[in-house]
Short mmCIF file of C-alpha atoms in Angstrom, two decimals:
data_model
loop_
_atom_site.label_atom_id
_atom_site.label_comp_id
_atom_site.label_asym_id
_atom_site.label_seq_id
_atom_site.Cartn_x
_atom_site.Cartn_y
_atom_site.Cartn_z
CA UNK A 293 40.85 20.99 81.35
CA UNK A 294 37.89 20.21 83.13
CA UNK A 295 35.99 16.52 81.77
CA UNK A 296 32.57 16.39 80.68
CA UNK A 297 30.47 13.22 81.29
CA UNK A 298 29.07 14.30 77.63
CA UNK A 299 31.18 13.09 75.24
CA UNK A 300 30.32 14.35 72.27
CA UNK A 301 32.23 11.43 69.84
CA UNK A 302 29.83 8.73 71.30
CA UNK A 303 26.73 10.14 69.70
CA UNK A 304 26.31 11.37 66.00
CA UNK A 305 23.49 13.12 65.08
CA UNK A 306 20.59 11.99 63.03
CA UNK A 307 20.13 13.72 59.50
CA UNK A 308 16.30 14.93 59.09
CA UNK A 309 16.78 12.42 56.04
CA UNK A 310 17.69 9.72 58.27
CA UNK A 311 14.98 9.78 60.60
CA UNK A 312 12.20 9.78 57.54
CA UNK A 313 13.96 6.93 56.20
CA UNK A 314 13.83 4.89 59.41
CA UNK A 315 10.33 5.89 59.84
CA UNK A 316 9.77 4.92 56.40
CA UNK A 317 11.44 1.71 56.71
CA UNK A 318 8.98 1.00 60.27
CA UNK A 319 6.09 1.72 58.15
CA UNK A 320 6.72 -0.32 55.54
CA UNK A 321 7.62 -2.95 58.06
CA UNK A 322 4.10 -2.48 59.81
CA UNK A 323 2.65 -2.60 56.64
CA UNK A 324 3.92 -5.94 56.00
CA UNK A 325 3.50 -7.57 58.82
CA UNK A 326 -0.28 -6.42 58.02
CA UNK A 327 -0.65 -8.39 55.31
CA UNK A 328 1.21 -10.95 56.16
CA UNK A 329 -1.93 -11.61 58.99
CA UNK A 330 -4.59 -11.04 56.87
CA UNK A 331 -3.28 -13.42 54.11
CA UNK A 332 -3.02 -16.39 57.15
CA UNK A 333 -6.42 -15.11 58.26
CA UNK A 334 -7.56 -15.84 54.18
CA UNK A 335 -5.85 -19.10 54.34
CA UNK A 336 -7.33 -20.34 57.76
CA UNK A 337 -10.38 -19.46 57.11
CA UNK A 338 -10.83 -21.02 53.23
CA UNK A 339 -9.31 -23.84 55.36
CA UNK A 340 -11.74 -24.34 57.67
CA UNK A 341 -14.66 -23.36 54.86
CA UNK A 342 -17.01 -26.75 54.46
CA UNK A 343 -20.24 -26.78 52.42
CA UNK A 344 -22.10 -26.77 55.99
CA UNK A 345 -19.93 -23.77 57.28
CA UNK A 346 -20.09 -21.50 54.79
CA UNK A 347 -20.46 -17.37 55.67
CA UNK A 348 -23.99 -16.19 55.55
CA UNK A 349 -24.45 -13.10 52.91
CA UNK A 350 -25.50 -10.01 53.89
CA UNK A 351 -28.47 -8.83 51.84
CA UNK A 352 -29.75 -5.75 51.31
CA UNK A 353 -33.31 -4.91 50.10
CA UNK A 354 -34.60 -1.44 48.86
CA UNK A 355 -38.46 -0.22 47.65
CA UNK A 356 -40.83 1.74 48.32
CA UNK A 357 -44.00 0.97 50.53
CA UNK A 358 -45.74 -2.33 49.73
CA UNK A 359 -43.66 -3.71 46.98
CA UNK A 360 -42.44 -6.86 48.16
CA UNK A 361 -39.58 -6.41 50.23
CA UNK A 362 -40.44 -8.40 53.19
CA UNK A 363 -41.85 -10.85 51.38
CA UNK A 364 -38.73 -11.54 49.18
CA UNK A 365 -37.35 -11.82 53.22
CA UNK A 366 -39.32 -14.18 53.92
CA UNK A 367 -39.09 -16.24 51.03
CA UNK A 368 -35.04 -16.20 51.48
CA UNK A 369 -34.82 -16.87 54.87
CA UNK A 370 -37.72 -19.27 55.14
CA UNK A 371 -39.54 -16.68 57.44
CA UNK A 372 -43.23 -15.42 57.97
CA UNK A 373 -43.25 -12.04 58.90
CA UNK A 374 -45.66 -10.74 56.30
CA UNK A 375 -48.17 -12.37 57.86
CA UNK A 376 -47.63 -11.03 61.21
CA UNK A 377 -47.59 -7.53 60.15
CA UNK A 378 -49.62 -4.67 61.50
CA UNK A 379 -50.94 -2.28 58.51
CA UNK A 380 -48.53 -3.79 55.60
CA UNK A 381 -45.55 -2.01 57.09
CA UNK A 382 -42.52 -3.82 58.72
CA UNK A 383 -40.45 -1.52 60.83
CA UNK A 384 -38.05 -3.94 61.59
CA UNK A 385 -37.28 -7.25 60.25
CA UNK A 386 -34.39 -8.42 62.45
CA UNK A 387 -31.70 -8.59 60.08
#
């Protein structure tokens, strides 16, 4: 009887089952180790949050032609563009 360097008793084979669960069980594991950042990203950054380093808001302003937009802009972030305007019309306002 002739050996094989296979031996079949070392390895056992993997139910389709089996494999879903494990890739199940990485998932999950991914998943929580996902969180787990972005709640010590929350934390360390309401840490570090101080009346003089607070996020800026992001604002968005819609209308038609001429109805105020850029002034309400301007008013918000202290600006004058309005008055630098060609034709009433900004095209961009650098926001």
């Amino acid at each position: 009887e002739e050996s094989s360097e296979y031996d079949s008793s070392e390895y056992e084979e993997s139910s389709e089952e089996e494999i879903v669960d494990k890739q199940e069980l990485e998932a999950r594991a991914r998943r929580a180790g996902v969180r787990k950042r972005r709640e010590e990203q929350r934390e360390a950054a309401l840490a570090a949050r101080t009346k003089d380093r607070l996020r800026s808001p992001i604002v968005c302003i819609l209308g038609h032609v001429d109805t105020g937009k850029t002034k309400i802009l301007d008013k918000i972030r202290r600006t004058n563009v309005q008055t630098g305007e060609a034709g009433g019309i900004t095209q961009q306002i650098g926001a």
